[in-house]
Coordinates of C-alpha atoms and ligand atoms in Angstrom, one line a residue:
X1 CA -30.4 19.2 54.3
X2 CA -32.9 16.1 53.6
X3 CA -31.0 13.3 52.3
X4 CA -31.4 9.5 51.4
X5 CA -28.3 7.5 51.4
X6 CA -29.2 4.6 49.1
X7 CA -27.2 1.5 48.3
X8 CA -26.7 -2.3 49.2
X9 CA -25.7 -3.4 52.8
X10 CA -22.2 -3.1 53.3
X11 CA -21.9 0.3 51.0
X12 CA -21.0 2.7 53.6
X13 CA -24.2 4.3 54.3
X14 CA -23.8 4.0 58.1
X15 CA -20.3 5.5 58.1
X16 CA -21.0 8.1 55.6
X17 CA -24.2 9.1 57.5
X18 CA -22.2 9.7 60.6
X19 CA -19.8 11.9 58.8
X20 CA -22.8 13.9 57.3
X21 CA -24.3 14.2 60.6
X22 CA -21.4 15.9 61.9
X23 CA -20.9 18.0 59.2
X24 CA -24.7 19.3 58.9
X25 CA -25.7 18.8 62.6
X26 CA -28.8 16.9 61.5
X27 CA -29.6 13.1 62.7
X28 CA -29.0 10.1 61.1
X29 CA -32.4 8.1 60.8
X30 CA -31.4 4.3 60.4
X31 CA -34.4 2.0 60.4
X32 CA -31.8 -0.9 61.1
X33 CA -30.3 1.0 64.1
X34 CA -34.1 1.6 65.4
X35 CA -34.9 -1.9 64.7
X36 CA -31.9 -3.2 66.4
X37 CA -32.8 -1.2 69.5
X38 CA -36.4 -2.6 69.6
X39 CA -34.7 -6.2 69.3
X40 CA -32.2 -5.5 72.2
X41 CA -34.9 -4.1 74.3
X42 CA -37.4 -7.1 73.5
X43 CA -40.3 -4.9 72.7
X44 CA -43.1 -6.5 70.8
X45 CA -42.2 -4.9 67.6
X46 CA -38.6 -5.8 68.0
X47 CA -39.4 -9.5 68.8
X48 CA -41.4 -9.8 65.3
X49 CA -38.9 -7.8 63.4
X50 CA -35.8 -9.9 64.5
X51 CA -37.3 -13.2 62.6
X52 CA -37.1 -10.9 59.7
X53 CA -33.7 -9.8 60.0
X54 CA -32.3 -12.9 61.3
X55 CA -33.5 -14.2 57.7
X56 CA -31.9 -11.3 55.5
X57 CA -35.6 -10.5 54.7
X58 CA -37.0 -7.2 54.9
X59 CA -39.4 -6.4 57.8
X60 CA -42.9 -5.5 56.6
X61 CA -43.3 -2.3 54.9
X62 CA -46.2 -0.9 57.4
X63 CA -43.9 -1.5 60.6
X64 CA -40.8 0.4 58.9
X65 CA -43.2 3.0 57.6
X66 CA -44.7 3.6 60.9
X67 CA -41.2 3.8 62.5
X68 CA -39.8 6.6 60.2
X69 CA -43.4 8.7 60.1
X70 CA -42.9 8.9 64.1
X71 CA -39.5 9.8 63.7
X72 CA -39.4 12.5 61.0
X73 CA -41.7 14.2 63.3
X74 CA -39.3 14.7 66.1
X75 CA -37.9 18.1 66.9
X76 CA -34.3 17.1 65.9
X77 CA -35.6 16.4 62.3
X78 CA -36.8 20.0 61.6
X79 CA -33.9 21.2 60.0
X80 CA -33.2 17.9 58.1
X81 CA -32.3 14.3 58.2
X82 CA -30.1 11.6 56.6
X83 CA -32.1 8.5 55.8
X84 CA -29.8 5.3 56.2
X85 CA -31.6 2.1 54.9
X86 CA -34.9 3.8 54.4
X87 CA -36.7 3.4 52.0
X88 CA -35.9 -0.1 50.6
X89 CA -38.9 -0.8 48.5
X90 CA -41.2 1.2 46.0
X91 CA -44.1 1.4 48.7
X92 CA -41.8 2.8 51.3
X93 CA -40.7 5.5 48.8
X94 CA -44.1 6.3 48.2
X95 CA -45.1 6.4 51.7
X96 CA -41.9 8.9 52.2
X97 CA -43.3 11.0 49.7
X98 CA -46.6 11.3 51.8
X99 CA -45.2 12.0 55.0
X100 CA -42.8 14.5 53.7
X101 CA -45.6 16.3 51.7
X102 CA -47.7 16.3 55.0
X103 CA -44.7 18.0 56.9
X104 CA -44.4 20.4 53.9
X105 CA -40.9 19.1 53.2
X106 CA -39.3 17.9 50.1
X107 CA -36.1 15.9 49.7
X108 CA -32.7 17.5 48.5
X109 CA -31.1 14.5 46.9
X110 CA -30.7 10.6 47.0
X111 CA -27.2 9.7 47.2
X112 CA -26.7 5.9 45.7
X113 CA -23.2 4.4 46.9
X114 CA -21.9 2.0 44.1
X115 CA -20.1 -0.9 45.3
X116 CA -19.4 -4.3 43.8
X117 CA -21.1 -7.4 45.1
X118 CA -17.8 -9.3 46.2
X119 CA -16.4 -6.4 47.8
X120 CA -19.9 -6.1 49.8
X121 CA -19.5 -9.5 51.1
X122 CA -15.8 -9.3 52.3
X123 CA -16.9 -5.7 54.1
X124 CA -19.8 -7.6 55.8
X125 CA -18.0 -10.6 57.1
X126 CA -15.5 -8.7 58.5
X127 CA -17.6 -6.0 60.1
X128 CA -17.5 -6.0 63.9
X129 CA -19.1 -3.7 66.3
X130 CA -17.9 -2.9 70.0
X131 CA -21.0 -4.0 72.5
X132 CA -20.0 -1.1 74.8
X133 CA -19.7 2.0 72.9
X134 CA -20.8 1.2 69.5
X135 CA -17.5 2.0 67.6
X136 CA -17.2 -0.1 64.2
X137 CA -13.9 -2.0 63.3
X138 CA -13.4 -4.3 60.4
X139 CA -11.1 -7.5 61.1
X140 CA -9.1 -6.7 57.9
X141 CA -9.6 -3.3 56.9
X142 CA -9.7 -1.4 60.5
X143 CA -8.5 -4.1 63.0
X144 CA -8.4 -3.3 66.7
X145 CA -5.0 -3.5 68.5
X146 CA -6.2 -6.6 70.1
X147 CA -8.3 -9.0 68.5
X148 CA -11.9 -9.0 69.7
X149 CA -11.5 -5.9 72.2
X150 CA -12.8 -2.1 71.1
X151 CA -9.7 0.3 71.2
X152 CA -11.9 3.0 72.6
X153 CA -13.5 1.5 75.5
X154 CA -12.2 -2.1 76.1
X155 CA -15.7 -3.9 75.2
X156 CA -16.3 -6.9 73.4
X157 CA -16.5 -6.8 69.9
X158 CA -19.6 -8.5 68.5
X159 CA -20.4 -9.6 64.7
X160 CA -24.0 -8.8 63.8
X161 CA -26.5 -11.8 63.6
X162 CA -27.3 -10.9 60.0
X163 CA -23.5 -10.5 59.1
X164 CA -22.8 -14.0 58.7
X165 CA -22.3 -15.2 54.8
X166 CA -25.5 -17.2 54.6
X167 CA -27.3 -14.3 55.5
X168 CA -25.4 -11.8 53.6
X169 CA -26.3 -13.4 50.2
X170 CA -29.9 -13.5 51.1
X171 CA -29.7 -9.8 51.9
X172 CA -27.9 -8.8 48.8
X173 CA -30.5 -10.7 46.6
X174 CA -33.3 -8.9 48.7
X175 CA -31.4 -5.5 47.6
X176 CA -31.1 -6.5 44.0
X177 CA -35.0 -7.6 43.6
X178 CA -36.9 -5.0 46.2
X179 CA -34.6 -2.2 46.6
X180 CA -32.5 -1.6 43.5
X181 CA -35.7 -0.3 41.6
X182 CA -35.5 2.8 43.5
X183 CA -32.4 4.0 41.9
X184 CA -34.5 4.5 38.8
X185 CA -37.4 5.5 41.1
X186 CA -35.4 8.6 42.3
X187 CA -33.5 9.1 38.7
X188 CA -36.9 9.7 37.2
X189 CA -37.5 12.3 40.1
X190 CA -34.3 14.0 39.4
X191 CA -32.9 13.5 42.6
X192 CA -30.5 10.7 42.1
X193 CA -26.6 11.3 42.6
X194 CA -24.1 8.5 42.1
X195 CA -20.8 8.0 44.1
X196 CA -18.3 5.6 43.6
X197 CA -18.7 3.7 46.9
X198 CA -15.3 1.6 46.7
X199 CA -13.2 4.6 47.3
X200 CA -11.5 5.2 50.5
X201 CA -13.9 6.4 53.0
X202 CA -12.7 10.2 53.0
X203 CA -12.9 10.5 49.4
X204 CA -16.6 8.9 49.2
X205 CA -17.4 11.6 51.6
X206 CA -15.5 14.4 49.4
X207 CA -17.7 13.0 46.5
X208 CA -20.8 13.4 48.3
X209 CA -20.3 16.8 49.3
X210 CA -19.2 17.7 45.8
X211 CA -22.5 16.2 44.4
X212 CA -24.4 18.2 47.2
X213 CA -22.5 21.2 46.0
X214 CA -21.2 21.6 49.2
X215 CA -17.3 21.7 49.7
Ligands
AMP1 P1 -29.5 -2.4 57.9 O1 -28.6 -2.4 59.2 O2 -30.0 -1.2 57.3 O3 -28.9 -3.4 57.1 O4 -30.9 -3.3 58.4 C1 -30.8 -4.4 58.8 C2 -32.2 -5.4 58.4 O5 -33.0 -4.7 59.2 C3 -32.3 -5.1 57.1 O6 -32.0 -6.4 56.5 C4 -33.8 -5.6 57.5 O7 -34.1 -6.9 57.9 C5 -34.3 -4.6 58.5 N1 -34.6 -3.3 58.0 C6 -33.7 -2.4 58.1 N2 -34.1 -1.0 57.4 C7 -35.3 -1.6 56.5 C8 -36.4 -1.3 55.9 N3 -36.3 0.0 55.3 N4 -37.2 -2.0 55.2 C9 -37.7 -3.3 55.7 N5 -36.6 -3.7 56.6 C10 -35.4 -2.9 56.8

């Protein structure tokens, strides 16, 4: 299964990708996660990318295309992958097409998660992640037992730097201008499936499996 999860920040791509990863035993390839790891490791690429990420802007195409090109050639991607947060621009989508053609592979589907903008802001501002085990929480929709502390490992819950309100507005604007054209791009290629991303998590997963013709 070779899939793209498309949708604005906060649409639930990461959550759904993890559920699909368990179901199909294929990796989630999240450019956001790869970039955050590079930032945490203070690599040259990470330090440069951080400036764009903190501003709510997109990291230059050639950087993320290079990341994905390398990642898709790793052995765990042989049977498939779930792209989460890539592509985000038309040049990235064109580059992905070339990379996959070079590997003799085709996409099976592009699933677009649709969520209203005001819901996205509420989801993103309340999002917290455990600094220890990486588990996600939400201050309102999925709060931990003790505020600021991970239920699973007792780690400290942190807010992503780019999940602050001003940056969120910028990220949503960037999505509208640079990423949303991909909906038509993939519709024209007859790969697009749309799912109501406002439904509860399990229902969204059910709809995704349904549109992939897997129950
Ligand atoms: P995400 O976790 O997918 O919301 O990504 C966090 C940030 O990483 C984005 O706001 C961008 O700055 C950067 N980023 C992630 N994926 C891409 C991409 N495909 N193209 C450009 N920038 C990206």
